[in-house]
Short mmCIF file of C-alpha atoms and ligand atoms in Angstrom, two decimals:
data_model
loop_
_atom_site.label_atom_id
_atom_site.label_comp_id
_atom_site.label_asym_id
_atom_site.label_seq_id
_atom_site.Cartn_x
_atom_site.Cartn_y
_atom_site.Cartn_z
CA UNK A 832 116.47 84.77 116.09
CA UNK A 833 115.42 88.32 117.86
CA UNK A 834 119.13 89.09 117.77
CA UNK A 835 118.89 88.52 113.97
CA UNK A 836 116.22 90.68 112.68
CA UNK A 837 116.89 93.39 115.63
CA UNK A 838 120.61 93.90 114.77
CA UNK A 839 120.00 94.06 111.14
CA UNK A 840 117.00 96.37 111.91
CA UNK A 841 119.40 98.78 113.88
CA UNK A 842 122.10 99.27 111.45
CA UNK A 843 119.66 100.34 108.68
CA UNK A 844 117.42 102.24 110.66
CA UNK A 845 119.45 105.63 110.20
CA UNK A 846 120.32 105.46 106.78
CA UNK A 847 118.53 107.95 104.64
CA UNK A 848 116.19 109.33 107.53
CA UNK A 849 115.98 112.80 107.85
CA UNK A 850 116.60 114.60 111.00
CA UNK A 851 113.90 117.36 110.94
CA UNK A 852 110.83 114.99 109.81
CA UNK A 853 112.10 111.56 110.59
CA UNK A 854 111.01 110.10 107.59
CA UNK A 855 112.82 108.15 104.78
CA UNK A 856 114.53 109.71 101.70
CA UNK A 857 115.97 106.60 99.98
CA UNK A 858 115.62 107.10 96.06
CA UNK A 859 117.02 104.82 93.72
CA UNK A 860 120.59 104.98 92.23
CA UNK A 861 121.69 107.36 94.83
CA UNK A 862 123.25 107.92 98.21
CA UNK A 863 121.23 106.43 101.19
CA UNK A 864 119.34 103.63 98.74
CA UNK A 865 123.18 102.82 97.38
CA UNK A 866 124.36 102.00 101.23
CA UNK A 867 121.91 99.77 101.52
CA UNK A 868 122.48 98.28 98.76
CA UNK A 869 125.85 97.36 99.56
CA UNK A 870 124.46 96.53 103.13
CA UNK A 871 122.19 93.93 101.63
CA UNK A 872 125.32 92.75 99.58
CA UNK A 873 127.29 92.25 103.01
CA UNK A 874 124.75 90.32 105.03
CA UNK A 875 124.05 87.92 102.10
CA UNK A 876 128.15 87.43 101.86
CA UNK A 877 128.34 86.64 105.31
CA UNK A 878 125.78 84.55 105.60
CA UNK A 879 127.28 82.73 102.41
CA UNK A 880 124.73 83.44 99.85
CA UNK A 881 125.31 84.12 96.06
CA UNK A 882 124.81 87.17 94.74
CA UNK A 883 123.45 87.26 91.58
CA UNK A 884 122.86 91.11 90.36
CA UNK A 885 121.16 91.84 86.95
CA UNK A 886 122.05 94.87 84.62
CA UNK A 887 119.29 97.26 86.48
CA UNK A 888 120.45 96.76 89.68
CA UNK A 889 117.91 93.74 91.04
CA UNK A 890 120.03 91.64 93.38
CA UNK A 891 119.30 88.31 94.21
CA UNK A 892 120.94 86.28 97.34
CA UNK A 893 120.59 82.24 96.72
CA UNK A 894 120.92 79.48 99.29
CA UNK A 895 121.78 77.17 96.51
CA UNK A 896 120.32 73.95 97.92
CA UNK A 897 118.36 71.00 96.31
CA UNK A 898 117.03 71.95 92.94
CA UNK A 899 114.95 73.09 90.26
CA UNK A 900 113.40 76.73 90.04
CA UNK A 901 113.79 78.94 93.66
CA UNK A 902 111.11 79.50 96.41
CA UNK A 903 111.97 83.89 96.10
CA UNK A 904 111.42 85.95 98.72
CA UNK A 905 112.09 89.67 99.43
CA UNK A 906 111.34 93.03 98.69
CA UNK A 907 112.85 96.44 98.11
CA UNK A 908 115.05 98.74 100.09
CA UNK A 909 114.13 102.49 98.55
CA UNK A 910 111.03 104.50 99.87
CA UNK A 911 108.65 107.11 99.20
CA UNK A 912 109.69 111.16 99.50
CA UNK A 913 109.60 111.49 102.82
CA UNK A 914 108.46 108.20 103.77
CA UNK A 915 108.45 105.17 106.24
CA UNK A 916 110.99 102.89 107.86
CA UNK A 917 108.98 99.64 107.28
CA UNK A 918 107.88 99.64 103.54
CA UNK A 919 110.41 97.40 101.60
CA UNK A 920 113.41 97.21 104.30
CA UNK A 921 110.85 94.72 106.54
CA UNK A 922 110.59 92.48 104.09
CA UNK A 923 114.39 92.33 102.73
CA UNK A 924 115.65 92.16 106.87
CA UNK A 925 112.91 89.97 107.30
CA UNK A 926 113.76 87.27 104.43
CA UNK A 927 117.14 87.57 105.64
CA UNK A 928 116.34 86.62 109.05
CA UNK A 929 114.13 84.08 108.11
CA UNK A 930 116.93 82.28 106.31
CA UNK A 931 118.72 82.63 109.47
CA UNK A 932 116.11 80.66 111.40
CA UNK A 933 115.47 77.69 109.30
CA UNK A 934 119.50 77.22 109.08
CA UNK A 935 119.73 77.18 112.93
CA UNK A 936 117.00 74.34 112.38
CA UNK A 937 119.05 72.61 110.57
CA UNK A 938 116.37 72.70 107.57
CA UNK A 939 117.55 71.49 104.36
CA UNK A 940 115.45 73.14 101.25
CA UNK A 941 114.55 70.77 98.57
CA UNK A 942 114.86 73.96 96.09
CA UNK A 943 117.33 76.86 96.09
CA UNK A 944 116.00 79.69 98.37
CA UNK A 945 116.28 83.16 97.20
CA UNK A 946 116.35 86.85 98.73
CA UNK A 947 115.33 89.67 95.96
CA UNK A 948 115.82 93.19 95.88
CA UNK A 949 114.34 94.81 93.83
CA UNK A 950 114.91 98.71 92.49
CA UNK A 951 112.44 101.89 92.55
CA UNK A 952 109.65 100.21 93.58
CA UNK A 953 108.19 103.34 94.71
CA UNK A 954 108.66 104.95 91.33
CA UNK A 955 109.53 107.94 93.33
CA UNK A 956 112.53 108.76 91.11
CA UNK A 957 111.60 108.04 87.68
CA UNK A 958 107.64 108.16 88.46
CA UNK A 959 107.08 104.33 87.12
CA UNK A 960 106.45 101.76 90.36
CA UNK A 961 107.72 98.69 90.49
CA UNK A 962 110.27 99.57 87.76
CA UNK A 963 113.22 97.00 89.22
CA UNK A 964 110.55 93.99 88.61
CA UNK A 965 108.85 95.47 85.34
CA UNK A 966 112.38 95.08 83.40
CA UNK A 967 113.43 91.94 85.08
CA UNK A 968 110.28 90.60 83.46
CA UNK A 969 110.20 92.16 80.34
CA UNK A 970 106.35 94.32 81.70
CA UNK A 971 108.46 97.26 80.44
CA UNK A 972 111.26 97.32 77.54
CA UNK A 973 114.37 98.59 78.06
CA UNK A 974 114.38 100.69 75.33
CA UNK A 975 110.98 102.61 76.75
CA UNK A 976 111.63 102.57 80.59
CA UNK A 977 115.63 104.16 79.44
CA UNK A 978 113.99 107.40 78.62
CA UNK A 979 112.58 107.94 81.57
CA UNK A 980 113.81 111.22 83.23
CA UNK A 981 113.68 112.41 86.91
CA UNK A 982 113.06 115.76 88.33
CA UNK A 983 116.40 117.12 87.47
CA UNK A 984 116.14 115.90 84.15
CA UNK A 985 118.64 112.72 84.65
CA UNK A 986 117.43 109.92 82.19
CA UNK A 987 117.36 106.38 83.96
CA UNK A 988 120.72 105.00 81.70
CA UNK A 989 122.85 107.50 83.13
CA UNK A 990 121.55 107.19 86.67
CA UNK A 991 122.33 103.74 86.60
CA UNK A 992 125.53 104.10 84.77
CA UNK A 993 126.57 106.76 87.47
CA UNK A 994 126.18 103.74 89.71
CA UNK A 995 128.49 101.52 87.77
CA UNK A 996 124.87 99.59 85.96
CA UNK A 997 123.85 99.08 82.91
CA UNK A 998 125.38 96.60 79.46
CA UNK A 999 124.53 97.54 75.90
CA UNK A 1000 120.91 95.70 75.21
CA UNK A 1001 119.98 94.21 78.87
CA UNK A 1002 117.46 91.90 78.35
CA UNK A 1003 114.56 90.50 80.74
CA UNK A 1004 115.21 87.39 83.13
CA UNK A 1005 113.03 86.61 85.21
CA UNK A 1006 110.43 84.18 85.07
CA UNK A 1007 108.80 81.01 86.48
CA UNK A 1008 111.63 79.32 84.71
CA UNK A 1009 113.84 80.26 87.46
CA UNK A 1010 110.79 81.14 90.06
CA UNK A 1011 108.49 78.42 91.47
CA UNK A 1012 107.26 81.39 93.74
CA UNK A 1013 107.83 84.61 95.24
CA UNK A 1014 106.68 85.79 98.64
CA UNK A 1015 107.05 89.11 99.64
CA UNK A 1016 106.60 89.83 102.92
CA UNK A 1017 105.14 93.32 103.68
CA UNK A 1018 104.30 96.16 106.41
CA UNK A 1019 100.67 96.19 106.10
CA UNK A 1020 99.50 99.54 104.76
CA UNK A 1021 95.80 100.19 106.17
CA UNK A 1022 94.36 98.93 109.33
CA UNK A 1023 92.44 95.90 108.76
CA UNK A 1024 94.56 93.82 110.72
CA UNK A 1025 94.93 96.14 113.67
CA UNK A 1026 90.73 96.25 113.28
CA UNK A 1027 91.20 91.91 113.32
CA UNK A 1028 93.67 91.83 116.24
CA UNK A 1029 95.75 89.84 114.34
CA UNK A 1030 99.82 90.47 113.80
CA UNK A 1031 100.07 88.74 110.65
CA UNK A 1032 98.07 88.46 107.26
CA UNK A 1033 98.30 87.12 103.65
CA UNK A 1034 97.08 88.91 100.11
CA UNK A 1035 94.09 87.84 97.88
CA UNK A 1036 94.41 90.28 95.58
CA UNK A 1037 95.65 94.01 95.11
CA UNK A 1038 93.33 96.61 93.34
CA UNK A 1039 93.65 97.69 89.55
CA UNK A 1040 95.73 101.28 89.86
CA UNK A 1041 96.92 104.11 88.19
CA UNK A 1042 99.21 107.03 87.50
CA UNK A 1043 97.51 110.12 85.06
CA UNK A 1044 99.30 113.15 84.54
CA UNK A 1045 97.28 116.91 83.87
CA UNK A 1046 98.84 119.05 82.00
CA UNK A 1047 97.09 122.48 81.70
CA UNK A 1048 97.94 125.21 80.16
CA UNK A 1049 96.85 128.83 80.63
CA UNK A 1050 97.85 132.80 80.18
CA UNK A 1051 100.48 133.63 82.38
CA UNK A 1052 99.67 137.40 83.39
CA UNK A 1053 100.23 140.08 86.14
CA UNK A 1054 98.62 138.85 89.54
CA UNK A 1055 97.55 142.43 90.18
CA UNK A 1056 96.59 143.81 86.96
CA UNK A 1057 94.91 141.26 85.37
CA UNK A 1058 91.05 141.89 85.91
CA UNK A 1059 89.56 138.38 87.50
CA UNK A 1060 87.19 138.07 84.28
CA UNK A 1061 90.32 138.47 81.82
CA UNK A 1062 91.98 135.32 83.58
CA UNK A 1063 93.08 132.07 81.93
CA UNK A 1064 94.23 130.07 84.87
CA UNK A 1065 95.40 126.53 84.85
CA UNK A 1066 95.21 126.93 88.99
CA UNK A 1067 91.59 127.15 89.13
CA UNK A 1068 90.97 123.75 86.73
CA UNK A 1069 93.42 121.84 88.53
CA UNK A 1070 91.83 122.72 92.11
CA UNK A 1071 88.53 122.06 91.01
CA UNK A 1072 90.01 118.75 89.37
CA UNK A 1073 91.15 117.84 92.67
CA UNK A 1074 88.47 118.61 94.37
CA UNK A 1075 85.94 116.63 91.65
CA UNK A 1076 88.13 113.56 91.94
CA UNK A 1077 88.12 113.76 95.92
CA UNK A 1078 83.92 113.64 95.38
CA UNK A 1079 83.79 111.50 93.05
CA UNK A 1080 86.39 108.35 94.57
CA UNK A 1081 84.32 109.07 98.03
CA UNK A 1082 81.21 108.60 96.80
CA UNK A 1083 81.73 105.54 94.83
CA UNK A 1084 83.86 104.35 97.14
CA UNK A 1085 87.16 104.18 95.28
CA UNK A 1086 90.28 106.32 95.28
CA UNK A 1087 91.57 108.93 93.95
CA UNK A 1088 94.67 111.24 95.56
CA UNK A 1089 96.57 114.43 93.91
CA UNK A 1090 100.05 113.98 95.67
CA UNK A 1091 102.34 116.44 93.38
CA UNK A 1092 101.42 119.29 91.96
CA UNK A 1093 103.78 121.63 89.63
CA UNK A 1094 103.42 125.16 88.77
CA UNK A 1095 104.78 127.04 86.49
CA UNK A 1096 106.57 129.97 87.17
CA UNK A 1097 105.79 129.48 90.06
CA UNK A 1098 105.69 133.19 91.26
CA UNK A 1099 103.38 134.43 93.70
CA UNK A 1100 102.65 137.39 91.89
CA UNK A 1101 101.98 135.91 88.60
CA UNK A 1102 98.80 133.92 87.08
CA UNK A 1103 100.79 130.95 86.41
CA UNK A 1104 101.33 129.87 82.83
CA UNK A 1105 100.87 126.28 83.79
CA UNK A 1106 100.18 123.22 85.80
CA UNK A 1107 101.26 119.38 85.98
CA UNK A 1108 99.29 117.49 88.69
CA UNK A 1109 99.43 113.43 88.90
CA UNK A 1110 96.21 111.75 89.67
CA UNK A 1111 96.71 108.21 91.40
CA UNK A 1112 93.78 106.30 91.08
CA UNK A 1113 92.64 102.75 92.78
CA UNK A 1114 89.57 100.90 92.09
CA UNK A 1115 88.13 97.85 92.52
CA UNK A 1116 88.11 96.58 89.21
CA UNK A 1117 89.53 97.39 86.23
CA UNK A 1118 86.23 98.96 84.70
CA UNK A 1119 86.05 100.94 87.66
CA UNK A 1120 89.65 102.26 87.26
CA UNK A 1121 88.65 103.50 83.87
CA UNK A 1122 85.28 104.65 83.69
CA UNK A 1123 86.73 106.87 87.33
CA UNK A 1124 89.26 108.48 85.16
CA UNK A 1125 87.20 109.16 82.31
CA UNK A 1126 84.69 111.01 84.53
CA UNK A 1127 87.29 112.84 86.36
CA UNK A 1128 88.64 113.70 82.90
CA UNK A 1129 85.55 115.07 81.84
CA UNK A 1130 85.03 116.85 84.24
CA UNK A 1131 88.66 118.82 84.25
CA UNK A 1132 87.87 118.96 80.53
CA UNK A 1133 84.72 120.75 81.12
CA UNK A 1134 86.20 123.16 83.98
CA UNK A 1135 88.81 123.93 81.24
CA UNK A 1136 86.41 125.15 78.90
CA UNK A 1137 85.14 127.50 81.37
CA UNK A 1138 88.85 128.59 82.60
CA UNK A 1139 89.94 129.15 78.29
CA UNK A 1140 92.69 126.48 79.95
CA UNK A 1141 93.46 123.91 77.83
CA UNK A 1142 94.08 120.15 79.16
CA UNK A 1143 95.88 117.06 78.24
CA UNK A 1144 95.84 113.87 80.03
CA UNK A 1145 98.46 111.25 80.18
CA UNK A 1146 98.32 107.84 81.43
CA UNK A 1147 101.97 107.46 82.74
CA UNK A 1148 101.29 103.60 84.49
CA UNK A 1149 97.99 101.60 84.61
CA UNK A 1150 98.60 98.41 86.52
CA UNK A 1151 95.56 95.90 86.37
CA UNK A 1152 94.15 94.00 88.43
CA UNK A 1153 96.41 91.25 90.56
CA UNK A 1154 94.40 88.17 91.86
CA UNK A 1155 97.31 86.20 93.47
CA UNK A 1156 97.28 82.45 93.64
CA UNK A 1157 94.36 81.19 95.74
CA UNK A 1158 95.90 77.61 96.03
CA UNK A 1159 99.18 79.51 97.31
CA UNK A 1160 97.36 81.93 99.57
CA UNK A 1161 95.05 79.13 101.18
CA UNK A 1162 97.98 77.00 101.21
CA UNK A 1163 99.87 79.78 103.47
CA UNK A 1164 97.43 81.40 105.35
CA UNK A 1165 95.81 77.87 106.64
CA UNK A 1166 96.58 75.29 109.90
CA UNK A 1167 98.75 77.37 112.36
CA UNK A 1168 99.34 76.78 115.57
CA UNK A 1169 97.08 80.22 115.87
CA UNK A 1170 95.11 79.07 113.71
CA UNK A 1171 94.24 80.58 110.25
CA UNK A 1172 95.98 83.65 109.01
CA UNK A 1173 93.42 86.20 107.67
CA UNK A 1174 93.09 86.85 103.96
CA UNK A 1175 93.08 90.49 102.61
CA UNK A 1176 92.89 92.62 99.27
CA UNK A 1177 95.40 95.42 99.17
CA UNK A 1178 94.98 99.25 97.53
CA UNK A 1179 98.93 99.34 97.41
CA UNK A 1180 101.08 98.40 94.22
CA UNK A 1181 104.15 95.75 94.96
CA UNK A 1182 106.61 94.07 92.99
CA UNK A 1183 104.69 90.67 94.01
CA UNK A 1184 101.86 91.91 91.63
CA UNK A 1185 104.22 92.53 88.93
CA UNK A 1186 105.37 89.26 89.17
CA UNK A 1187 102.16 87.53 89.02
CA UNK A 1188 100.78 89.41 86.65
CA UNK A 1189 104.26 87.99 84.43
CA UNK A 1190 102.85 84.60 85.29
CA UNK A 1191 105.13 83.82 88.56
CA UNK A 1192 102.87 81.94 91.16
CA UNK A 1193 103.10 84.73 93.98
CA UNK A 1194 101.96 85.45 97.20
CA UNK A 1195 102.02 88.13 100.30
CA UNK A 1196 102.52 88.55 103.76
CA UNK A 1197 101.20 91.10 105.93
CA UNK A 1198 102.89 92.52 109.04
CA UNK A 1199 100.40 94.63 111.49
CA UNK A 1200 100.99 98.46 111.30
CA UNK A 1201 99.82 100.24 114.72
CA UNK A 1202 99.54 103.07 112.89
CA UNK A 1203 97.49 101.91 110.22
CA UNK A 1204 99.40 105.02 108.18
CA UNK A 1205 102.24 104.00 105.38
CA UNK A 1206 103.89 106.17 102.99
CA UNK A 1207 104.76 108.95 106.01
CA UNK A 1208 107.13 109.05 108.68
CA UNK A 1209 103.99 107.32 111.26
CA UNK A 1210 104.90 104.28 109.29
CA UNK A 1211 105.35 101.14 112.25
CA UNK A 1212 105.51 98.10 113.43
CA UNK A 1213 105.95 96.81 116.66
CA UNK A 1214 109.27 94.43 116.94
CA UNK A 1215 107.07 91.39 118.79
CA UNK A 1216 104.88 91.54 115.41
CA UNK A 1217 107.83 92.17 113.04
CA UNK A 1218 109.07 88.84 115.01
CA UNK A 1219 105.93 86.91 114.16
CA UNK A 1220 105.94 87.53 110.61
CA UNK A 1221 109.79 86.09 110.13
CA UNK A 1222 108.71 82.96 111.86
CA UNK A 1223 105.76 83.28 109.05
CA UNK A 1224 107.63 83.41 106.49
CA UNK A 1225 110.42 81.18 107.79
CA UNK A 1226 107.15 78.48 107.66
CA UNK A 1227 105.63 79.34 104.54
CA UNK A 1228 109.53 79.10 102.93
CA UNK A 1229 110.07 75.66 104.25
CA UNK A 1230 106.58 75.02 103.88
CA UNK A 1231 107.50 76.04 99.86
CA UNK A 1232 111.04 74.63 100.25
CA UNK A 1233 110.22 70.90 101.55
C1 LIG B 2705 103.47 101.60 96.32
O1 LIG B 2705 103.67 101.50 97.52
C2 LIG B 2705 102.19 102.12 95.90
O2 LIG B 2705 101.18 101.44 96.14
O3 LIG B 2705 102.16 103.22 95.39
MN1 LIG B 2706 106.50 98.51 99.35
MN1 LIG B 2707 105.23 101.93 99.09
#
């Protein structure tokens, strides 16, 4: 089985990495996420899977076996800007190995086994997470989620029509018609298991999150001329913003992270005329989530007033809160040979969540990270726990399977 996941492991490794920083560049519907698209396509050929693909570009690799609605696995294969090696590829090379293993036993499923891919889960291209599973369930229409744009302007029908996607009216699929369950297996994306000593984990719940984008406007003016009392500038609301929102997720405990900031000119020797900043947010709880953004709003609101900027806030994706299935979870994480596998909430969004939150009993599997750091090129996991968590999965499938 080592030869399984570690050959698979090594031919993806260097597609979409970048030389200078070593981290990932894999964005959806284009060059480095496309090859490993069709690599997924080839190793689930060869291992004689069927591929079904849907009109967004989810791919799904069956052993049809036994029957009724599939025991799904898998993950996705695009990453952050600038991100990891582990975050979505584990899970896909993982599931794919883990199919490997219970063939070699000679296991015979009682229900079809599946191996999903699904597309920009990192919302890194169109700025909505999870997008892939959100259609395939219907959490997003077609007709909204088709007008979302990227960076260079490039709406989200003719990205995937440059790929050779899209029909006239797709329509959503997936649901616990076809589903009994879906386990995704995942790098784990904080440190509680490398605090544990323990290589593998499984998911209670994942935190309420969030997506908020600041628009502010100001007076775009000479950076020299423009006396410091005659200013209107957006800069100054969105640093304090930043800075409010770092104070005020610390000291409740919470989160709260500006990641991408635009400026507008953005000249150095001009008072810019504008500023978009996204606020990601993660809470506890849904009330949490929103009475943190409110504040944080009010606050920018009120440091607007005092800049003569002018603000507007828009909630681009709110995900609630996931609680996966406790039967499923217990029924996973209990009676190994190691005994029990710990139980953990996660901060991070996943396409698991998505599904549960569509009604698809669900579950997740945690793979140690040394690092404890995700979403950056420090991303890891070592190969002897990357091993453990296919033979986890490979028991909670025919555990799911029998
Ligand atoms: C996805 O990884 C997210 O949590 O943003
Ligand atoms: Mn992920
Ligand atoms: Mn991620």
């Amino acid at each position: 089985m080592p030869d399984h996941f570690e050959d698979m492991w090594r031919t993806i490794e260097p597609l979409g990495r970048a030389a200078r920083s070593g981290g990932y560049f894999r964005q959806p519907f284009a060059s480095a996420e496309r090859e490993l698209d069709a690599w997924f396509v080839e190793q689930a050929s060869a291992r004689g899977l069927r591929i079904e693909s849907d009109p967004f570009g989810n791919r799904t690799a069956w052993w049809d076996s036994g029957s009724g609605p599939g025991v799904v696995t898998g993950s996705h294969l695009d990453s952050v800007l600038d991100g990891g090696a582990y975050d979505g590829p584990l899970g896909v090379v993982s599931a794919l190995a883990a199919v490997e293993v219970l063939r070699d036993r000679g296991f015979r499923p009682a229900r079809p086994i599946g191996v999903s891919v699904f597309v920009e889960e990192e919302g890194s291209r169109f700025g909505l997470a999870c997008l892939g599973s959100r259609l395939a369930t219907g959490a997003i229409s077609w007709s909204a989620a088709r007008e979302l744009r990227d960076r260079d302007g490039v709406r989200l029908d003719e990205a995937m029509s440059s790929v050779g996607l899209m029909e006239e009216d797709p329509q959503p699929w997936l649901s616990s018609e076809q589903l009994a369950c879906f386990v995704e297996l995942h790098v784990e994306q904080g440190r509680d298991l490398v605090d544990r000593g323990e290589a593998v984990g499984v998911a209670s719940r994942i935190w309420p999150h969030g997506r908020y984008r600041f628009d502010i406007a100001g007076e775009p003016n000479h950076a020299g001329t423009t006396r410091m009392e005659d200013r209107r500038d957006p800069m100054l609301t969105y640093a304090m913003t930043a800075l409010a929102a770092n104070k005020q997720a610390r000291l409740a405990g919470q989160r709260a992270t500006f990641g991408r900031v635009e400026t507008a000119p953005n000249s150095t020797n001009s008072v810019p005329s504008g500023v978009t900043a996204w606020l990601d947010a993660r809470c506890e709880s849904d009330e949490v989530l929103a009475s943190l953004v409110e504040s944080i709003t009010r606050q920018a609101g009120e440091r607007a007033e005092r800049d003569g900027t002018s603000l507007t806030v828009t909630a681009e994706s709110v995900s609630g809160s996931v609680e996966f299935d406790p039967h499923l979870a217990r029924r996973i994480a209990a009676d190994h040979e190691t005994g029990d596998w710990p139980v953990l909430p996660t901060q991070a969004g996943h396409d698991a969540g998505i599904l549960s939150a569509q009604g698809i009993a669900s579950a997740m599997l945690f793979v140690r990270n040394p690092t404890g750091v995700s979403h950056s090129p420090a991303e890891r996991a070592e190969t002897p726990d990357c091993l453990a968590g296919v033979d986890a999965l490979a028991e909670t499938l025919e555990r799911l399977a029998s």
